[in-house]
Coordinates of C-alpha atoms (C1' of nucleotides) in Angstrom, one line a residue:
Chain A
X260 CA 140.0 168.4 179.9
X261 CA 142.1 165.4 181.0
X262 CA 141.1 162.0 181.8
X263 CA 142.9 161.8 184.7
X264 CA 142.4 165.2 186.3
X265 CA 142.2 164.4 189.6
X266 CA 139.1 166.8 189.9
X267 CA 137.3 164.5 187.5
X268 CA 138.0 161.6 189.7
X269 CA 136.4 162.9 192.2
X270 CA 133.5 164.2 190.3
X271 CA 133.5 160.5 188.5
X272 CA 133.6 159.0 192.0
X273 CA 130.7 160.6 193.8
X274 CA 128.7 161.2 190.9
X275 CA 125.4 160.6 192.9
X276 CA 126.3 162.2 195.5
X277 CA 124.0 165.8 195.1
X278 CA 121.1 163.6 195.3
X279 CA 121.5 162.2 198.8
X280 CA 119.4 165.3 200.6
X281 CA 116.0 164.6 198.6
X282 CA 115.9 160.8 199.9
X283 CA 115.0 161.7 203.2
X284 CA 112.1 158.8 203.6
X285 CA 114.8 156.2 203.7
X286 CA 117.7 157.3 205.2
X287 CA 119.1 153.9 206.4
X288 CA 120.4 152.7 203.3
X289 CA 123.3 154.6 201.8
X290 CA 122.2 155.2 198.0
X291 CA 124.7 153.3 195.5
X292 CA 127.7 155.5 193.9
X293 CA 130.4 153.8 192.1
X294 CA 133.0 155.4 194.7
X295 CA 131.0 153.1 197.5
X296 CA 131.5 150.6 194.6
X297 CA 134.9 150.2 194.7
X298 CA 135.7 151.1 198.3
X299 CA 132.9 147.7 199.2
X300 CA 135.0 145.9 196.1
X301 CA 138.2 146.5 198.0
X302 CA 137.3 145.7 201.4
X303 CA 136.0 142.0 199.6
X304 CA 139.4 141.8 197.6
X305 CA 141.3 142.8 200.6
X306 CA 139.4 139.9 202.8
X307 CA 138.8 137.1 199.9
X308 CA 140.8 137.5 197.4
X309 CA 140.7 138.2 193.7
X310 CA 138.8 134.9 193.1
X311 CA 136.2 135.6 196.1
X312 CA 135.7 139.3 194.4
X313 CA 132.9 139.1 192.4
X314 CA 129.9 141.4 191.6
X315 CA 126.9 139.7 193.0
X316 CA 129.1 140.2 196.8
X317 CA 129.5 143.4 195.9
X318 CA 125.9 143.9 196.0
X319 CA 124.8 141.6 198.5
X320 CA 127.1 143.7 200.6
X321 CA 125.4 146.5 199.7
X322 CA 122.2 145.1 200.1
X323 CA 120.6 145.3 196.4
X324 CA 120.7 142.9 193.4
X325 CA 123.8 142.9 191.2
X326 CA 122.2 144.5 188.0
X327 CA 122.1 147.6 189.8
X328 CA 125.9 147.9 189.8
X329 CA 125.9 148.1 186.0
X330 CA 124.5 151.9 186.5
X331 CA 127.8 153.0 187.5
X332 CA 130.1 149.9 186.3
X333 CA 130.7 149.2 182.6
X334 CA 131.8 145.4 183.7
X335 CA 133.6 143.4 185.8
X336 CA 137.2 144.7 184.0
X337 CA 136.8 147.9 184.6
X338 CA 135.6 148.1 188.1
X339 CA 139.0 145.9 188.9
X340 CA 140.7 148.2 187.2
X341 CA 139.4 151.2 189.7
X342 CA 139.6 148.8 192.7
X343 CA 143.3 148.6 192.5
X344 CA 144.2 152.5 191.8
X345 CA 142.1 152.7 194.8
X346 CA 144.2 149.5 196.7
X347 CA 147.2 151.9 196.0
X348 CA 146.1 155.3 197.6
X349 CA 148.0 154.4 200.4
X350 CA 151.8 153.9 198.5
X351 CA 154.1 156.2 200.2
X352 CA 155.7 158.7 197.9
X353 CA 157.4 160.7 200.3
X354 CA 158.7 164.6 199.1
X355 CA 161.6 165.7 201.5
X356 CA 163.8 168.1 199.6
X357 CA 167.5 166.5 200.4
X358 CA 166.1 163.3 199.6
X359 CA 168.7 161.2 197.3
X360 CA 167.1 159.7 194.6
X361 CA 168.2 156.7 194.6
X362 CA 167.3 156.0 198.5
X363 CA 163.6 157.7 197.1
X364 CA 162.9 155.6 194.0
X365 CA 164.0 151.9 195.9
X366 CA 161.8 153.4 199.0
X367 CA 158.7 154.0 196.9
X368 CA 159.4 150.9 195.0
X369 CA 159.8 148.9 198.7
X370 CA 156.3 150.7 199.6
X371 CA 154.4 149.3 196.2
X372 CA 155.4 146.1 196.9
X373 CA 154.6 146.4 200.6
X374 CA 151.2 147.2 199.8
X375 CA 151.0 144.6 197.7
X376 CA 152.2 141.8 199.7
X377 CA 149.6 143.1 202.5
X378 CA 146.9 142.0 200.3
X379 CA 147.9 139.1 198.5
X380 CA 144.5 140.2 196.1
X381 CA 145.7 143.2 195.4
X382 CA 149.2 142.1 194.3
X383 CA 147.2 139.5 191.9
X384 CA 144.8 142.2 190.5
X385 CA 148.4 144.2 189.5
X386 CA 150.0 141.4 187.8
X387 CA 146.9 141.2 185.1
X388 CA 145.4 145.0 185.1
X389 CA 146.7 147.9 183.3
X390 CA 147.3 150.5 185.8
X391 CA 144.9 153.1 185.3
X392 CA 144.2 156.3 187.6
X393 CA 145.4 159.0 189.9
X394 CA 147.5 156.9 192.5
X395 CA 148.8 155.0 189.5
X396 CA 149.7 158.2 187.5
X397 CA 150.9 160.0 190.7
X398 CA 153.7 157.3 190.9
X399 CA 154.6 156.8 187.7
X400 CA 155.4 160.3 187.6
X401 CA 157.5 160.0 190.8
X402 CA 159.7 157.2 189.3
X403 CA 160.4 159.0 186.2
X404 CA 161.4 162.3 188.2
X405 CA 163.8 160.2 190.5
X406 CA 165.5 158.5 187.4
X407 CA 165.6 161.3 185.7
X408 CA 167.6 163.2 189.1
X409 CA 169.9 160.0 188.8
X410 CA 170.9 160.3 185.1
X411 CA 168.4 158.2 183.2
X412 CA 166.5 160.2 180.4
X413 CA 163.9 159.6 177.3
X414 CA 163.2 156.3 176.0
X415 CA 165.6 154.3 178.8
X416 CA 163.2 156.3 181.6
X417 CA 160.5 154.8 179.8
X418 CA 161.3 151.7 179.4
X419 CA 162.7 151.6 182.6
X420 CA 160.0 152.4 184.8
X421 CA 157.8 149.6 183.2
X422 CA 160.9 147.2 184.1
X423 CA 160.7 148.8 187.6
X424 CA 157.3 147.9 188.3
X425 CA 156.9 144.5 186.4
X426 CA 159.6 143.3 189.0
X427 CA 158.1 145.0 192.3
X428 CA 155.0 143.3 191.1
X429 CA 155.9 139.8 190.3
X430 CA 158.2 139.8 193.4
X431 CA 155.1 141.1 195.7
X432 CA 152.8 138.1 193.8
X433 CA 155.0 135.4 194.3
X434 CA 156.0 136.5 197.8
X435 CA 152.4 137.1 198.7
X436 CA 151.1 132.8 197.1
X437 CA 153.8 132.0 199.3
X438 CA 152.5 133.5 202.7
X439 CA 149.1 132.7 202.0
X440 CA 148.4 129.5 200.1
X441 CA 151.6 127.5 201.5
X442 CA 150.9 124.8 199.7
X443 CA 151.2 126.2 196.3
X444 CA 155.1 127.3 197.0
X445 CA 155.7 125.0 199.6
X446 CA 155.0 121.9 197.0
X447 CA 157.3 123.9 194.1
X448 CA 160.2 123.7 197.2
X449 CA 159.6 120.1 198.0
X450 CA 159.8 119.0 194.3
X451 CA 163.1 120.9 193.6
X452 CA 164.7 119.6 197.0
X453 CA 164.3 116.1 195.0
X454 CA 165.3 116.7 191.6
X455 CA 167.8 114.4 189.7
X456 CA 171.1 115.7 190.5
X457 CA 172.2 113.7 186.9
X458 CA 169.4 115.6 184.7
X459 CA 169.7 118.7 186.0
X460 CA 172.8 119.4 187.9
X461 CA 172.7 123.2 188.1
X462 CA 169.3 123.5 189.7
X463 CA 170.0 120.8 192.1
X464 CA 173.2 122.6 193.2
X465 CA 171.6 125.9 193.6
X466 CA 168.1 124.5 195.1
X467 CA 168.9 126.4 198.2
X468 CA 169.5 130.0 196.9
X469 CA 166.1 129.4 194.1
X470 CA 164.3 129.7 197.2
X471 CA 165.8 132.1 199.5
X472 CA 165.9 135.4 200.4
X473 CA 163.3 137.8 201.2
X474 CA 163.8 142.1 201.3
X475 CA 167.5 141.2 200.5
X476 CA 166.4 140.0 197.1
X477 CA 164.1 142.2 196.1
X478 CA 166.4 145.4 197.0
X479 CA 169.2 143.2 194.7
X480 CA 166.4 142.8 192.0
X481 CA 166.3 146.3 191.9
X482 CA 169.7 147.6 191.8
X483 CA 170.4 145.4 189.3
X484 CA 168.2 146.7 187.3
X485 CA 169.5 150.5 188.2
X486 CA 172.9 149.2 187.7
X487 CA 171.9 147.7 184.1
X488 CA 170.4 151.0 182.6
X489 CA 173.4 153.2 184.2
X490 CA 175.2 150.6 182.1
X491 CA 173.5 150.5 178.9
X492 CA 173.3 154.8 178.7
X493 CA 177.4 154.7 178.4
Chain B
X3 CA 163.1 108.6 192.7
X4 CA 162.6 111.8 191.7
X5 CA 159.3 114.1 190.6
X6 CA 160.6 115.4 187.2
X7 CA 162.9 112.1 186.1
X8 CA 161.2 112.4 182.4
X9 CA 160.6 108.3 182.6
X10 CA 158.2 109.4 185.3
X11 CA 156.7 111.9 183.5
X12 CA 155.4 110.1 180.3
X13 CA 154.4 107.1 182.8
X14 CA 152.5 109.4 184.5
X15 CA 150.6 111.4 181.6
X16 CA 149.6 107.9 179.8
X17 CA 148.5 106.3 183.0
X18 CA 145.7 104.2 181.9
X19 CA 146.9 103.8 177.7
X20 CA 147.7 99.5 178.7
X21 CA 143.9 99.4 179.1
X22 CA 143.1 99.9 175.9
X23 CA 143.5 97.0 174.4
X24 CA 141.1 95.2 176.7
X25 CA 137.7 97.6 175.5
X26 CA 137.3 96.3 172.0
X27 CA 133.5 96.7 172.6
X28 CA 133.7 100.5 172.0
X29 CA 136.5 101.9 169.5
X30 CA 135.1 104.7 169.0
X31 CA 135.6 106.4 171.7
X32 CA 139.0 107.4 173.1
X33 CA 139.6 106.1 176.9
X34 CA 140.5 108.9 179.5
X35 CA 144.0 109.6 180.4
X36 CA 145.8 112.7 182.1
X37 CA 147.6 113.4 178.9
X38 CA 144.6 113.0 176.6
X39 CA 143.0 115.4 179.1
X40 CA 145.6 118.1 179.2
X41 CA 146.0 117.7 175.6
X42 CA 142.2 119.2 174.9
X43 CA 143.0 121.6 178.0
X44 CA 145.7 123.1 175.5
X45 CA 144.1 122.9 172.9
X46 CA 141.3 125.1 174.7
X47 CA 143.4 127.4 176.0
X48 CA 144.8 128.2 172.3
X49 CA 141.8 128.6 171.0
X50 CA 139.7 130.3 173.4
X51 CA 142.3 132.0 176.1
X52 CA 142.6 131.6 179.8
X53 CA 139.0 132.7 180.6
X54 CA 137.4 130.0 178.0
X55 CA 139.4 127.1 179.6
X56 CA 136.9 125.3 181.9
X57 CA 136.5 121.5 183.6
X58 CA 132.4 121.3 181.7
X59 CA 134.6 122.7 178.1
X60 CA 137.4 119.9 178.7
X61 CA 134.8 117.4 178.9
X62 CA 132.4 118.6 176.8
X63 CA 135.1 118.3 174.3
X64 CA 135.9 114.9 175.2
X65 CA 132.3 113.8 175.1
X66 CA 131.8 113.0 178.8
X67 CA 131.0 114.4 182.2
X68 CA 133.1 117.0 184.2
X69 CA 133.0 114.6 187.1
X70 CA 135.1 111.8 185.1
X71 CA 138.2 114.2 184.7
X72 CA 138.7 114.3 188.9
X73 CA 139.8 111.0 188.6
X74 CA 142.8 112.0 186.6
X75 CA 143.3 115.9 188.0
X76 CA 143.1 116.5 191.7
X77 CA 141.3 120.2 191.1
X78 CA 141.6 122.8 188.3
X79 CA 144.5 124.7 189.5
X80 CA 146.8 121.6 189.5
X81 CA 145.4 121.2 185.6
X82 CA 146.4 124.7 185.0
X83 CA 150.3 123.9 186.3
X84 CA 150.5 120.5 184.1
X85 CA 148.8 122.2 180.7
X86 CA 151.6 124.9 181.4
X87 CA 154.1 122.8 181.2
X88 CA 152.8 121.4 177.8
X89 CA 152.5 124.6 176.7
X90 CA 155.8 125.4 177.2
X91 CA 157.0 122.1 175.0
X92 CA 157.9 124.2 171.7
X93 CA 160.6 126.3 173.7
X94 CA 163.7 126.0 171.4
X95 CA 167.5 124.8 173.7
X96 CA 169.4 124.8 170.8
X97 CA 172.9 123.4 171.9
X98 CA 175.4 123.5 168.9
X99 CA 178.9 123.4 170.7
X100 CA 180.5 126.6 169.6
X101 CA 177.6 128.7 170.1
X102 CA 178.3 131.7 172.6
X103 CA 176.6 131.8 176.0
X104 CA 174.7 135.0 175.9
X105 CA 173.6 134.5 172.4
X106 CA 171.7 131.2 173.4
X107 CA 170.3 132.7 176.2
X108 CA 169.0 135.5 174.7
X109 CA 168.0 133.1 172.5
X110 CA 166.0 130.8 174.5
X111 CA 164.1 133.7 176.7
X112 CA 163.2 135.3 173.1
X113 CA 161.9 131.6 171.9
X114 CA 160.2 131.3 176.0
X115 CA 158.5 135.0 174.7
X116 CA 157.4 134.4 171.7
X117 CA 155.6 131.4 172.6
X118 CA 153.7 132.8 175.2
X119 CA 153.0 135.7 172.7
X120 CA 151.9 133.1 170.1
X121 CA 149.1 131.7 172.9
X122 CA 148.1 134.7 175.1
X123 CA 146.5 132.2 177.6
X124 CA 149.6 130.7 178.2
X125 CA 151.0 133.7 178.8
X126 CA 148.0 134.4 181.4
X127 CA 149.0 131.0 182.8
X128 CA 152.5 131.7 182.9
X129 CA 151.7 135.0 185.0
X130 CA 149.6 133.2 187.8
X131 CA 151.0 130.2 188.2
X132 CA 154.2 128.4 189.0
X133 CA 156.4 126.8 186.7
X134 CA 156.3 122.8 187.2
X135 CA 157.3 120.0 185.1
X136 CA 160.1 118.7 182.8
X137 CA 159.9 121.2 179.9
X138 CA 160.0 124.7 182.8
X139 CA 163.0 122.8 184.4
X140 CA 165.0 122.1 181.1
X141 CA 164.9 125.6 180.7
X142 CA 165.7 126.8 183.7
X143 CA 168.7 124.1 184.1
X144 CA 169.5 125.7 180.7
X145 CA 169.3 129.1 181.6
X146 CA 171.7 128.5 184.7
X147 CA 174.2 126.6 182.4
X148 CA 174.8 129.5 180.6
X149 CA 174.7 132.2 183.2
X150 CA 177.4 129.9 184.8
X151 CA 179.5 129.7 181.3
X152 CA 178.7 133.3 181.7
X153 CA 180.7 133.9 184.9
X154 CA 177.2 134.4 187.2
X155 CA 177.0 131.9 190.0
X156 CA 175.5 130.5 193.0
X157 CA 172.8 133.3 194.4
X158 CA 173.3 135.8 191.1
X159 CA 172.2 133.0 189.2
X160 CA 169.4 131.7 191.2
X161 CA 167.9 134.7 191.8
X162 CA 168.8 135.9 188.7
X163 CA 167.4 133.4 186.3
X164 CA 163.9 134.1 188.3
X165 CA 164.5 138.0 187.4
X166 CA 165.0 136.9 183.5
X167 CA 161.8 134.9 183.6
X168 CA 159.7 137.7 185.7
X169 CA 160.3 139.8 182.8
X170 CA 160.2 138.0 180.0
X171 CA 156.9 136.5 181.1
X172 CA 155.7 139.8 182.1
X173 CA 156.4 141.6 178.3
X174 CA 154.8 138.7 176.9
X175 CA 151.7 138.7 178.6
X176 CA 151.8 142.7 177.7
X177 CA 152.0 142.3 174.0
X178 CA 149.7 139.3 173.6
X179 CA 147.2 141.2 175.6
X180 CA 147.9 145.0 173.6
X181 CA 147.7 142.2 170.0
X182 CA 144.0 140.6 170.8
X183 CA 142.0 142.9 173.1
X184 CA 143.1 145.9 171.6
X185 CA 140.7 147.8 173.5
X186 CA 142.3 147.3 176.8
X187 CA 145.4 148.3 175.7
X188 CA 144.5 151.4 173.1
X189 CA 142.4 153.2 175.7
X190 CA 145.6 153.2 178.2
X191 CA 147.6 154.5 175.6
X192 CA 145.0 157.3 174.7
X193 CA 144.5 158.1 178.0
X194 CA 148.4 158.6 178.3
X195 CA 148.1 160.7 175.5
X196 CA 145.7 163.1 176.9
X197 CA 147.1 163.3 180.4
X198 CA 147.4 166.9 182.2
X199 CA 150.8 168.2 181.5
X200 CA 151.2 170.3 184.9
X201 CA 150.4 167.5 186.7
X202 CA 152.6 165.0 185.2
X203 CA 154.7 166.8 183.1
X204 CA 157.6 164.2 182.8
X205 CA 154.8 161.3 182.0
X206 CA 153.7 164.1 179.4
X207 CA 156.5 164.6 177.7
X208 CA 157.6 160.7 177.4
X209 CA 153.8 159.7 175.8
X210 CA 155.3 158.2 173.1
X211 CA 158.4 156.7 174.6
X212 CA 156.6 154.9 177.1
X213 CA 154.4 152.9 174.7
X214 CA 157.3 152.4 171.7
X215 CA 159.1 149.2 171.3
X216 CA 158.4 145.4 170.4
X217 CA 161.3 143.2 169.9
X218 CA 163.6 145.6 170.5
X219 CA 162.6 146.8 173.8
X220 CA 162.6 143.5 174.8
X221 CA 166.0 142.8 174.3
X222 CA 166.8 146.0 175.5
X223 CA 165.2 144.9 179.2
X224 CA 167.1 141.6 178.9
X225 CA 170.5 143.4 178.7
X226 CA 169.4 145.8 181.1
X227 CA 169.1 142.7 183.6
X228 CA 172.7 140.9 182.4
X229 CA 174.1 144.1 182.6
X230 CA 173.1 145.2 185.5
X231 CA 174.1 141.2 187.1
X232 CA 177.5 141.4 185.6
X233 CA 177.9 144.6 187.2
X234 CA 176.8 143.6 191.0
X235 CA 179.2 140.9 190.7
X236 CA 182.3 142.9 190.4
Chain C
dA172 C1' 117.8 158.5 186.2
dC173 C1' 118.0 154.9 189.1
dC174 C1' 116.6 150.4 190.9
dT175 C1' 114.6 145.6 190.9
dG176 C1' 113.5 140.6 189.7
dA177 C1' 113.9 137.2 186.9
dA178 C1' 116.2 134.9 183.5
dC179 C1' 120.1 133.1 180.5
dA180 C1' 124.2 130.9 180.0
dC181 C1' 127.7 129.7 182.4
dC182 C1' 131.2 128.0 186.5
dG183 C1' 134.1 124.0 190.1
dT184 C1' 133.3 120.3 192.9
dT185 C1' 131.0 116.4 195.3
dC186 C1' 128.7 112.2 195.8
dA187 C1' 125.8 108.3 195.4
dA188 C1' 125.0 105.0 192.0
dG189 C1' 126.4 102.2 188.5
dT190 C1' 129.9 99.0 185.6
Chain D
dA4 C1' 139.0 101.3 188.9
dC5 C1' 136.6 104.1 186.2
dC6 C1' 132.4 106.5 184.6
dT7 C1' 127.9 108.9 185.0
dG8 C1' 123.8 112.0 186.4
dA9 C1' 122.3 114.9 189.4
dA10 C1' 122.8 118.2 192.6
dC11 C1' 124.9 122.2 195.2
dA12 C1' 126.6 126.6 195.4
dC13 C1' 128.2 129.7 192.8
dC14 C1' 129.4 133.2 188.4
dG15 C1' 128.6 137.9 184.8
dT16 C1' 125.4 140.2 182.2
dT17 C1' 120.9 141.6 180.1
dC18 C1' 116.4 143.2 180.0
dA19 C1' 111.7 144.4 180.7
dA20 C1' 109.3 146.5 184.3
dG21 C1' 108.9 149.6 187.8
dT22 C1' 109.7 154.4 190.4

DNA sequence: ACCTGAACACCGTTCAAGT
DNA sequence: ACCTGAACACCGTTCAAGT
């Protein structure tokens, strides 16, 4: 028995769910399950934010106090940690059989960081939570098969796919402050527009490029990355 | 007049440090300044990590209200950004004239790492918010110098610095994290460990891989990235 | 086994009132 | 100009008491 079958995760999901039938005398409100949980966490996270998640909105949503979410919640960590496998359910990884792998492993890549950027909370919840889960699992594994197609084996694989994803997600963080907030990003821009040309010449020569580019410079991010662990396996 | 001219900098962190002189009724007590207060911050944030750094800890520490530091700090997030910065003050630019470009920047994103790792909440605080100030600028005006001695320019370099510093914040924030907690950490790597082999064979079969590494793997990632710059560029 | 209310020990920020 | 106290609107988590 794994931890991650994804039998168990549905079992661990609906846990309660056998018990719905006997409750007939008040059928209005839904009875608690930590798959409502997360799915009521999401929608919170998807609309507020990772700072306007928290577990007593959770429960007001679902209409009970916030100590009863401890019955299927170990704390506020781990629940975070389900909400975002469950934010990435919907990360293409798509299976046509003359698909090259290169074009495959930048599209799924593309699709994590699309997700991401679509909910700016989401993209924040990836940069400080170990990625735990089915979906998570299910695409790890699908990054590791395409490098593999391409030539990159063992311990650079490894090392490679966490390289992979610390870039997709930084890039879909940063990308996602900038939409949202404006002023955060916005500010940073202003202040290197001005910067002493005498102190720091480089970055006042290059203040244009630090800021620009958008899917141009993420799919460059990438191949260099490729192109870097092609290199280092001759 | 620039933001970041380092004249402006000190001016601005010892704002109120002429009006000292003036109080000789009470001694004892430290006036407030924006340095003294990001100072404590710091100090907190060593100490006690992201989470444990608060506006009621900062002035509790200072032996006053949380209300008297607004008069110094505009809101919490804009503390965060300046005790960043201070954080960062330790980074070593060596610059002895015959030393080789990509030994010095290795060098510098190595010391950038290891002094997040040595403080996991400014490693937190690296992740989340955006580098400001005179001590993140010196090292990116460094980093560009020696991408540039290097042969990288213009866009390579600009976006390519930001790729250096994605990752090197990134595995520092992973290995402080996997050092303290533990717990977060051990329980991915067990999970790993017990994961169903059918399902994800390839993750299966690289358990041990995917967790192995310290110093090594980080150096590893960076020549991954230079290599895989130097490469686009041809 | 699940749910509830109340409590504990915290947060950031504002604002009128003082010096 | 700076500092203070009190208030407002929040947090996560625990625990005894209920069903």
């Amino acid at each position: 028995m794994t931890p991650f079958d994804k039998g168990d995760w549905k079992r661990m999901m609906n846990k309660s769910e056998r018990t719905i039938i006997s409750r007939r005398s008040r059928p209005a409100k839904d009875p608690l399950s930590k798959d409502l949980i997360v799915r009521t966490a999401l929608e919170i996270l998807k609309n507020q934010g990772l700072s306007g998640l928290s577990m007593r909105k959770i429960a007001k949503d679902l209409d009970t106090g916030p100590s009863s979410l401890y019955v299927y919640v170990k704390n506020v960590q781990e629940l975070r940690a389900y909400v975002l496998d469950y934010g990435l359910e919907k990360v293409v990884l798509s299976d046509n059989q003359d698909g090259h792998w290169k074009d495959e492993l930048f599209d799924v890549l593309e699709s994590y960081q699309m997700t991401l950027y679509e909910s700016p909370g989401i993209a924040e919840l990836a940069l400080t939570t170990l990625p735990i889960g089915p979906n998570s699992l299910a695409m790890i594994e699908y990054i590791l098969q395409r490098l593999h197609a391409g030539g990159i084996h063992s311990t650079s694989a490894a090392w490679g796919v966490d390289q992979l994803f610390i870039y997709a997600t930084s890039v879909a963080f940063e990308q996602a402050s900038r939409k949202q907030d404006g002023t955060a990003m916005d500010s940073l821009y202003v202040s290197y527009q001005s910067v002493d040309a005498r102190e720091y010449p480089i970055i006042s020569s290059l203040k244009e490029e630090l800021f620009s580019g958008e899917q141009e410079r993420f799919r460059w991010g990438l191949e260099v990355i490729l192109q870097g662990m092609l290199q280092m396996q001759k």
